[in-house]
Amino acid sequence: MTASSSGTNSPAVRLRRISKRFGAVQANREVSFDVAAGSVHGIVGENGAGKSTLMSILYGYYHADAGEIEVMGQPARIANAQQAMALGLGMVHQHFMLVDSLSALDNVMLGAEPGFFLTRAKQRVRERLEALMQQTGLHVRLDAEVGSLPVGEMQRLEILKTLYRGARILILDEPTAVLTPQETEQLFGTLRGLKAQGCTILLITHKLKEVMALCDAVTVMRAGQVVQTTPIAETSEAALAEAMVGRKVSLGRTGAEHKTDAAAAPLLEARGLRLRNRLGVPALAGVDLRLLPGEIVGVAGVSGNGQSELLEVLAGMRAPDQGRLSLGGREFEAGAWLDPALARALRLAHVPEDRHLHGMVLNFPAWESAVLGYQDLDVYRAAPLGLGLKQGLMREQTAGMMERFDVRPRQPELRSSKFSGGNQQKLIMARELAQAPRVLLVGQPTRGVDIGAIEFIHAQLRGLRDAGCAVLLVSSELDEILALADRVLVMNAGHVTGELPIAECTETRLGLLMAAQGRAQEQEGHPA
């Protein structure tokens, strides 16, 4: 059922029989639905379902092979982003389109300079932006260098930039993928305010809680087609999950509680880790950590409290200022630290938080990204001198990884950048798990990943733990920590503020520790 137009004569956007093919891949197949003016309309589906392709067609990045688009009741032929903006469309991408070395003000002006005399033009832009910020609540430090801004402020800047350019229909692609819970709430307040002012918002997301909390209607896509469009009042999280995947989906804790042998020797032990970031602020302030065989240790905390630096130090990506590490029978100290190649040799695998920056090379074909970091293994060395690489074997093994991890499309030759974020994540997980690690460090394993893939990745992590691996899981999603972890560490300002067995964890208690309140209460003699 198509959502009503909420009292307007014409929908803000009408899509009719939109089809798009990339070679052998049918990305969209006769997609049709309406988006009511002045509403928030969710678009959900598995990775590779065709959501982002559809929105890229609407914004002029791609051209549909067939179909029709109407914007505010008028037929629209959108050949490029400039034409989309002229029609009042604006798009905020999952990966921000900002220049880190420029100020926020300069980023807004870039490509839309209002005159030849920049000093005078800047003042006009500043005045208009200040009025917009007052009107929308999207407050940004206009003179700050973008690279110094927290992620939530970058998100506000991206939205402010589209509004400055006249957008009345906003397309948001996974807008909360890199936001903290607090930043997400702030964003939702802003979006509700924009809706009240008459804006129409199309929200692409994998987070069904967000859809239920924010949207007026939702369209579910699967395999490039629309499965259903329905008002939010007539559906539920469970119904949407089943429509997305085509079967019932089970998240949360499963089966009997896992038991860890607390007397076992740790597979990894870190002591007194200290590290200052590039601004000289302590990112790690004396962190101690033990990982036992057959356990998942979750690290909870608001992003930016040392979790990222902890992963990087343990993976050998950077050395601490102080501290010691025991791994695979080897001892390391700050002056002679582990490096990533040695970490892999000692059977430590790492799924990084930023899959684009540290997990793969986007211009590489998938088969090269699937062996990245492991290309020097003997199995890949060609005889007789081992100077070449067995590229055929690499392609063959990548095809097997794609089959086992349901990476779509199953094309080892396809450039890594052409896969959706969730399929990129599954490919990286497949690569790291293929070597049967004894220790796995994994950061944000399901960021930007659809609900079916979340279920699959969770099952892989549990299976690895049950096989005796020690898993360190960093996630900004408390639901994920509670679903997977056997033991939870909470970090705040570079300190471990608490350590709890999963049986003693609740969202409230973890939230207090994340704000460092739980530790203060315990010191005063009150339970956290």
Coordinates of C-alpha atoms in Angstrom, one line a residue:
M1 CA 0.0 0.0 0.0
T2 CA 1.3 3.4 -0.9
A3 CA 1.4 6.1 1.8
S4 CA -1.1 8.9 1.4
S5 CA 0.1 12.4 0.5
S6 CA -0.7 13.8 4.0
G7 CA -3.1 16.4 2.6
T8 CA -1.1 17.5 -0.4
N9 CA -2.3 17.1 -4.0
S10 CA 0.9 15.7 -5.3
P11 CA 3.6 13.6 -3.7
A12 CA 7.0 15.3 -3.3
V13 CA 8.6 12.4 -5.3
R14 CA 6.9 9.8 -7.5
L15 CA 8.9 7.0 -9.0
R16 CA 7.4 4.8 -11.7
R17 CA 8.8 1.6 -13.1
I18 CA 12.5 2.6 -12.5
S19 CA 14.9 0.0 -13.9
K20 CA 18.7 0.1 -13.9
R21 CA 21.3 -2.6 -14.9
F22 CA 25.1 -2.7 -14.4
G23 CA 26.3 -5.4 -16.8
A24 CA 24.9 -8.7 -15.5
V25 CA 23.6 -7.1 -12.3
Q26 CA 20.0 -5.8 -12.3
A27 CA 20.2 -3.2 -9.6
N28 CA 16.6 -1.9 -9.9
R29 CA 13.7 -3.6 -11.5
E30 CA 10.5 -1.6 -12.2
V31 CA 10.6 0.3 -8.9
S32 CA 7.5 2.3 -8.1
F33 CA 6.4 4.2 -5.0
D34 CA 5.4 7.7 -3.8
V35 CA 6.9 9.9 -1.1
A36 CA 4.4 12.2 0.5
A37 CA 5.3 15.9 0.7
G38 CA 6.4 17.0 4.2
S39 CA 7.0 13.5 5.4
V40 CA 9.9 11.3 6.5
H41 CA 10.0 8.3 4.2
G42 CA 12.3 5.3 5.1
I43 CA 13.9 3.1 2.4
V44 CA 15.2 -0.2 3.8
G45 CA 16.6 -3.4 2.4
E46 CA 19.6 -5.7 2.5
N47 CA 22.9 -4.6 1.2
G48 CA 22.7 -4.8 -2.5
A49 CA 18.9 -4.4 -2.6
G50 CA 19.2 -1.4 -4.8
K51 CA 18.4 1.5 -2.4
S52 CA 21.5 3.6 -3.0
T53 CA 21.3 3.0 -6.7
L54 CA 17.7 4.2 -6.8
M55 CA 18.6 7.4 -4.8
S56 CA 21.6 8.0 -7.1
I57 CA 19.2 7.9 -10.0
L58 CA 16.9 10.4 -8.3
Y59 CA 19.9 12.7 -7.6
G60 CA 21.3 12.4 -11.2
Y61 CA 24.4 10.4 -10.5
Y62 CA 23.1 7.5 -12.6
H63 CA 20.6 7.5 -15.4
A64 CA 17.7 5.0 -15.3
D65 CA 17.4 2.5 -18.2
A66 CA 13.7 2.9 -18.0
G67 CA 11.0 4.6 -15.9
E68 CA 9.7 8.0 -15.0
I69 CA 10.3 10.5 -12.1
E70 CA 8.0 13.3 -10.9
V71 CA 9.1 15.9 -8.4
M72 CA 6.4 18.0 -6.8
G73 CA 3.9 16.8 -9.4
Q74 CA 6.0 17.7 -12.4
P75 CA 7.8 15.2 -14.7
A76 CA 11.6 15.5 -14.2
R77 CA 14.5 14.4 -16.3
I78 CA 17.5 14.6 -14.0
A79 CA 20.7 14.3 -15.9
N80 CA 23.1 15.4 -13.2
A81 CA 23.4 16.6 -9.6
Q82 CA 23.1 20.2 -10.7
Q83 CA 19.7 19.6 -12.2
A84 CA 18.6 17.7 -9.1
M85 CA 19.6 20.7 -6.9
A86 CA 17.7 23.0 -9.2
L87 CA 14.6 20.9 -8.5
G88 CA 15.1 21.3 -4.7
L89 CA 16.8 17.9 -4.1
G90 CA 19.8 17.5 -1.8
M91 CA 21.7 14.4 -0.9
V92 CA 23.8 13.7 2.2
H93 CA 26.1 10.7 1.7
Q94 CA 27.1 8.1 4.2
H95 CA 30.8 9.1 3.6
F96 CA 30.9 12.8 3.9
M97 CA 31.8 14.9 0.8
L98 CA 33.9 17.5 2.7
V99 CA 37.4 18.8 2.4
D100 CA 39.1 18.4 5.8
S101 CA 41.7 21.1 5.3
L102 CA 39.1 23.8 4.5
S103 CA 36.9 25.6 7.0
A104 CA 33.2 24.8 7.4
L105 CA 32.3 28.1 5.7
D106 CA 34.6 27.4 2.7
N107 CA 33.1 23.9 2.3
V108 CA 29.6 25.3 2.0
M109 CA 30.9 27.9 -0.6
L110 CA 32.9 25.4 -2.6
G111 CA 31.4 25.1 -6.0
A112 CA 28.7 27.6 -5.2
E113 CA 30.6 30.9 -4.8
P114 CA 28.0 33.7 -5.0
G115 CA 30.3 36.3 -6.6
F116 CA 33.8 37.3 -7.9
F117 CA 34.8 39.2 -4.8
L118 CA 35.3 36.4 -2.2
T119 CA 35.6 38.6 0.9
R120 CA 32.3 40.2 0.2
A121 CA 30.8 36.9 -0.9
K122 CA 32.0 35.1 2.3
Q123 CA 30.2 37.7 4.5
R124 CA 26.9 37.2 2.6
V125 CA 27.2 33.4 2.9
R126 CA 28.1 33.7 6.6
E127 CA 25.0 35.8 7.2
R128 CA 22.7 33.4 5.4
L129 CA 24.2 30.4 7.1
E130 CA 23.8 32.0 10.6
A131 CA 20.1 32.6 9.7
L132 CA 19.8 29.0 8.6
M133 CA 21.4 27.7 11.8
Q134 CA 19.1 29.8 13.9
Q135 CA 16.1 28.5 11.9
T136 CA 17.0 24.8 11.9
G137 CA 19.2 24.3 15.0
L138 CA 22.0 22.9 12.8
H139 CA 24.8 24.8 14.7
V140 CA 28.3 24.5 13.2
R141 CA 31.5 26.4 13.9
L142 CA 31.9 28.1 10.6
D143 CA 35.5 29.1 10.9
A144 CA 36.7 25.7 12.3
E145 CA 38.8 23.4 10.0
V146 CA 36.5 20.5 9.0
G147 CA 39.1 17.9 9.9
S148 CA 39.0 19.1 13.5
L149 CA 35.2 18.8 13.8
P150 CA 33.5 15.8 15.6
V151 CA 31.5 13.5 13.4
G152 CA 28.2 14.9 14.5
E153 CA 29.1 18.4 13.6
M154 CA 30.3 17.2 10.1
Q155 CA 26.9 15.6 9.7
R156 CA 25.1 18.9 10.6
L157 CA 27.4 20.7 8.1
E158 CA 26.5 18.4 5.3
I159 CA 22.8 19.0 5.9
L160 CA 23.4 22.7 6.3
K161 CA 25.2 22.7 2.9
T162 CA 22.3 21.1 1.1
L163 CA 19.8 23.5 2.7
Y164 CA 22.0 26.5 1.7
R165 CA 21.8 25.3 -1.9
G166 CA 18.0 25.4 -1.7
A167 CA 17.1 21.7 -0.9
R168 CA 13.5 21.1 0.2
I169 CA 13.7 17.3 -0.4
L170 CA 16.6 15.7 1.5
I171 CA 18.1 12.3 0.7
L172 CA 20.0 10.9 3.7
D173 CA 22.1 7.8 3.1
E174 CA 22.8 6.0 6.4
P175 CA 23.0 9.3 8.3
T176 CA 23.6 7.7 11.8
A177 CA 26.2 5.1 10.7
V178 CA 29.0 7.0 12.4
L179 CA 27.1 8.9 15.1
T180 CA 26.9 8.3 18.8
P181 CA 23.5 7.7 20.4
Q182 CA 23.5 11.3 21.7
E183 CA 24.4 12.7 18.2
T184 CA 21.7 10.5 16.7
E185 CA 19.0 11.9 19.0
Q186 CA 20.2 15.4 18.1
L187 CA 20.0 14.6 14.4
F188 CA 16.5 13.2 14.8
G189 CA 15.4 16.4 16.6
T190 CA 16.7 18.4 13.7
L191 CA 15.0 16.2 11.1
R192 CA 11.7 16.5 12.9
G193 CA 12.1 20.3 12.9
L194 CA 12.8 20.3 9.2
K195 CA 9.8 18.2 8.5
A196 CA 7.7 20.7 10.6
Q197 CA 9.0 23.4 8.3
G198 CA 7.8 21.5 5.2
C199 CA 10.9 19.6 4.2
T200 CA 10.5 16.1 2.8
I201 CA 13.1 13.5 3.9
L202 CA 14.1 10.2 2.3
L203 CA 16.0 8.1 4.9
I204 CA 18.1 5.1 3.8
T205 CA 19.0 3.1 6.8
H206 CA 19.5 -0.4 8.2
K207 CA 18.4 0.5 11.7
L208 CA 14.8 -0.5 12.0
K209 CA 14.4 1.2 15.4
E210 CA 15.2 4.5 13.7
V211 CA 12.7 3.8 11.0
M212 CA 10.0 3.1 13.6
A213 CA 10.9 6.2 15.6
L214 CA 11.2 8.7 12.9
C215 CA 9.5 7.8 9.6
D216 CA 5.9 8.3 8.5
A217 CA 6.0 5.6 5.9
V218 CA 8.6 3.0 4.7
T219 CA 9.4 1.2 1.5
V220 CA 11.1 -2.2 1.7
M221 CA 13.3 -3.3 -1.2
R222 CA 14.7 -6.8 -1.9
A223 CA 16.8 -7.9 -4.9
G224 CA 16.2 -4.6 -6.7
Q225 CA 12.4 -4.6 -6.4
V226 CA 9.9 -3.0 -4.0
V227 CA 8.4 -5.6 -1.7
Q228 CA 6.1 -3.2 0.1
T229 CA 5.4 0.4 0.9
T230 CA 3.4 1.0 4.1
P231 CA 2.6 3.5 6.8
I232 CA 4.7 3.1 9.9
A233 CA 1.6 2.7 12.0
E234 CA 0.7 -0.5 10.1
T235 CA 4.0 -2.4 10.5
S236 CA 6.7 -3.4 13.1
E237 CA 10.4 -4.0 13.4
A238 CA 9.9 -7.8 13.1
A239 CA 7.6 -7.4 10.0
L240 CA 10.1 -5.1 8.3
A241 CA 13.0 -7.5 9.0
E242 CA 11.2 -10.4 7.6
A243 CA 10.2 -8.4 4.5
M244 CA 13.8 -7.3 4.0
V245 CA 15.3 -10.8 4.2
G246 CA 12.5 -13.0 3.1
R247 CA 12.5 -15.0 6.4
K248 CA 12.3 -14.5 10.1
V249 CA 15.4 -13.0 11.6
S250 CA 16.8 -13.7 15.1
L251 CA 19.0 -11.1 16.7
G252 CA 20.0 -10.8 20.4
R253 CA 21.4 -13.5 22.6
T254 CA 20.9 -17.0 21.3
G255 CA 20.9 -20.4 23.1
A256 CA 22.4 -21.2 26.5
E257 CA 24.9 -18.8 28.0
H258 CA 28.5 -19.5 27.0
K259 CA 31.0 -20.4 29.7
T260 CA 34.6 -19.2 29.6
D261 CA 37.4 -21.0 31.4
A262 CA 38.5 -18.2 33.7
A263 CA 41.6 -20.2 34.7
A264 CA 42.9 -20.5 31.1
A265 CA 46.1 -18.7 30.1
P266 CA 45.3 -15.5 28.2
L267 CA 45.9 -15.4 24.4
L268 CA 46.6 -11.7 24.6
E269 CA 47.5 -9.5 27.6
A270 CA 48.2 -5.8 27.7
R271 CA 49.4 -3.9 30.7
G272 CA 49.6 -0.1 31.4
L273 CA 48.9 1.1 27.8
R274 CA 49.3 4.8 27.5
L275 CA 49.0 6.9 24.4
R276 CA 48.5 10.6 23.6
N277 CA 46.8 11.6 20.4
R278 CA 48.1 14.2 17.9
L279 CA 46.7 17.0 20.1
G280 CA 48.6 15.7 23.1
V281 CA 45.4 14.6 24.9
P282 CA 45.6 11.1 26.6
A283 CA 43.7 8.7 24.4
L284 CA 44.8 5.6 26.5
A285 CA 45.4 6.3 30.2
G286 CA 46.8 3.1 31.7
V287 CA 44.6 0.4 30.1
D288 CA 45.0 -3.2 31.2
L289 CA 43.3 -6.0 29.2
R290 CA 43.3 -9.8 29.1
L291 CA 41.7 -11.9 26.4
L292 CA 41.0 -15.6 27.2
P293 CA 40.5 -18.4 24.7
G294 CA 36.8 -18.9 23.9
E295 CA 35.4 -15.6 24.9
I296 CA 34.1 -12.4 23.3
V297 CA 35.1 -9.3 25.3
G298 CA 33.0 -6.2 24.3
V299 CA 34.3 -2.7 24.6
A300 CA 31.5 -0.2 25.1
G301 CA 31.7 3.6 25.2
V302 CA 30.8 6.7 23.3
S303 CA 33.0 7.0 20.2
G304 CA 36.2 9.0 20.8
N305 CA 37.0 7.7 24.3
G306 CA 40.0 5.6 23.3
Q307 CA 38.4 2.5 21.8
S308 CA 39.8 3.2 18.3
E309 CA 43.3 3.8 19.7
L310 CA 43.1 0.6 21.7
L311 CA 42.4 -1.4 18.6
E312 CA 45.2 0.3 16.6
V313 CA 47.7 -0.3 19.4
L314 CA 46.8 -4.0 19.8
A315 CA 46.8 -4.5 16.1
G316 CA 50.3 -3.0 15.8
M317 CA 49.2 -0.1 13.7
R318 CA 50.7 2.3 16.2
A319 CA 53.0 2.0 19.2
P320 CA 51.9 3.2 22.6
D321 CA 53.9 5.8 24.6
Q322 CA 54.1 3.3 27.5
G323 CA 52.9 -0.3 28.0
R324 CA 53.6 -4.0 27.5
L325 CA 51.9 -6.7 25.4
S326 CA 52.0 -10.5 25.5
L327 CA 50.9 -12.3 22.4
G328 CA 51.7 -15.7 21.0
G329 CA 54.5 -16.3 23.4
R330 CA 56.2 -13.0 22.5
E331 CA 56.6 -9.9 24.7
F332 CA 56.5 -6.4 23.3
E333 CA 57.1 -3.0 25.0
A334 CA 56.7 0.6 23.9
G335 CA 60.1 0.9 22.3
A336 CA 59.9 -2.3 20.4
W337 CA 56.3 -2.8 19.5
L338 CA 54.3 -5.3 17.4
D339 CA 53.8 -4.5 13.7
P340 CA 50.8 -5.7 11.6
A341 CA 52.8 -8.3 9.6
L342 CA 54.1 -9.9 12.8
A343 CA 50.6 -9.8 14.3
R344 CA 49.3 -11.8 11.4
A345 CA 52.2 -14.3 11.7
L346 CA 51.2 -14.7 15.4
R347 CA 47.6 -15.4 14.3
L348 CA 46.1 -12.1 15.3
A349 CA 43.5 -10.9 12.8
H350 CA 42.0 -7.4 12.6
V351 CA 38.8 -6.1 11.1
P352 CA 39.3 -2.3 11.3
E353 CA 36.6 0.2 12.2
D354 CA 37.1 2.2 8.9
R355 CA 36.8 -0.4 6.1
H356 CA 37.7 2.2 3.4
L357 CA 40.7 3.7 5.1
H358 CA 42.3 0.6 6.6
G359 CA 40.3 -2.5 5.4
M360 CA 40.6 -2.4 1.6
V361 CA 41.9 -0.5 -1.4
L362 CA 38.8 0.7 -3.2
N363 CA 40.4 0.8 -6.6
F364 CA 41.5 -2.9 -6.3
P365 CA 39.4 -5.7 -7.7
A366 CA 37.7 -7.7 -4.9
W367 CA 40.1 -10.6 -5.2
E368 CA 43.0 -8.3 -4.4
S369 CA 41.2 -6.8 -1.4
A370 CA 40.4 -10.3 -0.3
V371 CA 44.1 -11.2 0.2
L372 CA 45.3 -7.8 1.3
G373 CA 47.9 -8.3 4.1
Y374 CA 48.1 -12.1 3.4
Q375 CA 49.5 -11.9 -0.1
D376 CA 53.0 -13.0 1.2
L377 CA 51.7 -16.4 2.5
D378 CA 53.6 -19.4 1.0
V379 CA 50.4 -20.7 -0.4
Y380 CA 50.2 -17.7 -2.8
R381 CA 53.8 -17.8 -3.9
A382 CA 54.5 -19.2 -7.3
A383 CA 57.3 -21.8 -7.8
P384 CA 60.2 -22.1 -8.3
L385 CA 61.6 -19.0 -6.7
G386 CA 58.4 -17.7 -5.1
L387 CA 58.8 -14.4 -6.8
G388 CA 55.4 -14.3 -8.4
L389 CA 51.9 -14.7 -7.0
K390 CA 49.3 -17.3 -7.8
Q391 CA 46.6 -14.9 -8.9
G392 CA 44.4 -17.7 -10.2
L393 CA 44.4 -19.3 -6.8
M394 CA 43.6 -15.9 -5.2
R395 CA 40.6 -15.4 -7.5
E396 CA 39.4 -19.0 -6.8
Q397 CA 39.7 -18.5 -3.0
T398 CA 37.9 -15.1 -3.2
A399 CA 35.0 -16.8 -5.1
G400 CA 34.8 -19.3 -2.3
M401 CA 34.8 -16.6 0.4
M402 CA 32.1 -14.8 -1.5
E403 CA 30.0 -17.9 -1.6
R404 CA 30.5 -18.7 2.1
F405 CA 29.9 -15.1 3.3
D406 CA 27.1 -14.3 0.8
V407 CA 29.0 -11.4 -0.8
R408 CA 26.9 -9.9 -3.6
P409 CA 27.5 -9.8 -6.5
R410 CA 29.8 -12.8 -6.6
Q411 CA 32.3 -11.2 -8.9
P412 CA 36.0 -11.4 -7.8
E413 CA 37.0 -9.1 -10.7
L414 CA 34.6 -6.3 -9.7
R415 CA 36.3 -3.2 -8.2
S416 CA 36.0 -3.1 -4.4
S417 CA 34.4 0.3 -4.5
K418 CA 31.5 -1.1 -6.5
F419 CA 30.2 -3.3 -3.7
S420 CA 27.8 -1.9 -1.1
G421 CA 29.2 -1.1 2.4
G422 CA 27.7 -4.3 3.9
N423 CA 29.2 -6.5 1.2
Q424 CA 32.6 -4.8 1.6
Q425 CA 32.4 -5.6 5.3
K426 CA 31.5 -9.2 4.7
L427 CA 34.5 -9.5 2.3
I428 CA 36.9 -8.1 4.9
M429 CA 35.4 -10.5 7.6
A430 CA 35.8 -13.4 5.2
R431 CA 39.5 -12.5 4.6
E432 CA 40.4 -12.2 8.3
L433 CA 38.5 -15.3 9.4
A434 CA 39.9 -17.4 6.6
Q435 CA 43.2 -17.7 8.4
A436 CA 41.7 -19.3 11.6
P437 CA 43.0 -16.6 13.9
R438 CA 43.6 -17.3 17.6
V439 CA 42.9 -13.6 18.4
L440 CA 40.4 -11.4 16.5
L441 CA 40.2 -7.7 17.0
V442 CA 37.0 -6.3 15.4
G443 CA 35.8 -2.7 15.3
Q444 CA 32.2 -1.8 14.5
P445 CA 31.6 -5.1 12.7
T446 CA 28.0 -4.2 11.5
R447 CA 28.3 -0.5 10.9
G448 CA 26.2 0.3 7.8
V449 CA 25.2 -3.4 7.5
D450 CA 21.7 -4.8 6.8
I451 CA 19.8 -6.9 9.3
G452 CA 20.4 -10.2 7.5
A453 CA 24.1 -9.6 7.3
I454 CA 24.2 -8.6 11.0
E455 CA 22.7 -11.9 11.9
F456 CA 25.3 -13.7 9.7
I457 CA 28.3 -11.7 11.1
H458 CA 27.1 -12.3 14.7
A459 CA 26.9 -16.1 14.0
Q460 CA 30.5 -16.0 12.6
L461 CA 31.8 -14.3 15.7
R462 CA 30.1 -16.7 18.0
G463 CA 31.4 -19.6 15.9
L464 CA 35.0 -18.3 16.1
R465 CA 34.7 -17.9 19.9
D466 CA 33.3 -21.4 20.3
A467 CA 36.3 -22.7 18.3
G468 CA 38.6 -21.3 21.0
C469 CA 39.4 -17.9 19.5
A470 CA 39.6 -14.8 21.7
V471 CA 37.5 -11.9 20.3
L472 CA 37.8 -8.3 21.2
L473 CA 34.7 -6.5 20.0
V474 CA 34.5 -2.7 19.8
S475 CA 31.0 -1.4 19.0
S476 CA 29.0 1.8 19.4
E477 CA 25.8 -0.3 19.4
L478 CA 24.9 -1.3 23.0
D479 CA 22.5 -3.8 21.6
E480 CA 25.3 -5.5 19.7
I481 CA 27.5 -5.6 22.8
L482 CA 24.7 -7.1 24.9
A483 CA 24.0 -9.7 22.2
L484 CA 27.5 -11.0 21.7
A485 CA 29.8 -10.3 24.7
D486 CA 30.7 -12.7 27.5
R487 CA 32.4 -9.9 29.4
V488 CA 32.2 -6.1 28.9
L489 CA 34.8 -3.3 29.4
V490 CA 33.5 0.2 29.4
M491 CA 35.8 3.1 28.4
N492 CA 35.6 6.8 29.1
A493 CA 38.3 9.4 28.4
G494 CA 40.9 6.7 27.8
H495 CA 40.2 4.9 31.1
V496 CA 38.5 1.5 31.7
T497 CA 35.7 2.7 34.0
G498 CA 34.2 -0.7 34.6
E499 CA 34.4 -4.4 33.8
L500 CA 31.3 -6.6 34.1
P501 CA 30.3 -10.2 33.2
I502 CA 27.4 -10.1 30.8
A503 CA 25.0 -11.4 33.4
E504 CA 25.4 -8.1 35.3
C505 CA 25.1 -5.8 32.3
T506 CA 22.1 -3.6 31.6
E507 CA 21.8 -0.6 29.3
T508 CA 21.3 1.6 32.3
R509 CA 24.4 0.3 34.1
L510 CA 26.6 0.4 31.0
G511 CA 25.3 3.9 30.3
L512 CA 26.4 5.2 33.7
L513 CA 29.8 3.7 33.3
M514 CA 30.1 5.2 29.8
A515 CA 29.6 8.6 31.4
A516 CA 32.1 7.6 34.2
Q517 CA 29.3 8.0 36.7
G518 CA 29.1 4.3 37.7
R519 CA 32.7 4.3 38.9
A520 CA 32.2 7.5 40.9
Q521 CA 29.1 5.9 42.6
E522 CA 31.1 2.8 43.4
Q523 CA 33.8 4.9 45.0
E524 CA 31.2 6.5 47.2
G525 CA 30.0 3.1 48.3
H526 CA 26.9 3.0 46.1
P527 CA 26.4 0.2 43.5
A528 CA 26.5 1.4 39.9

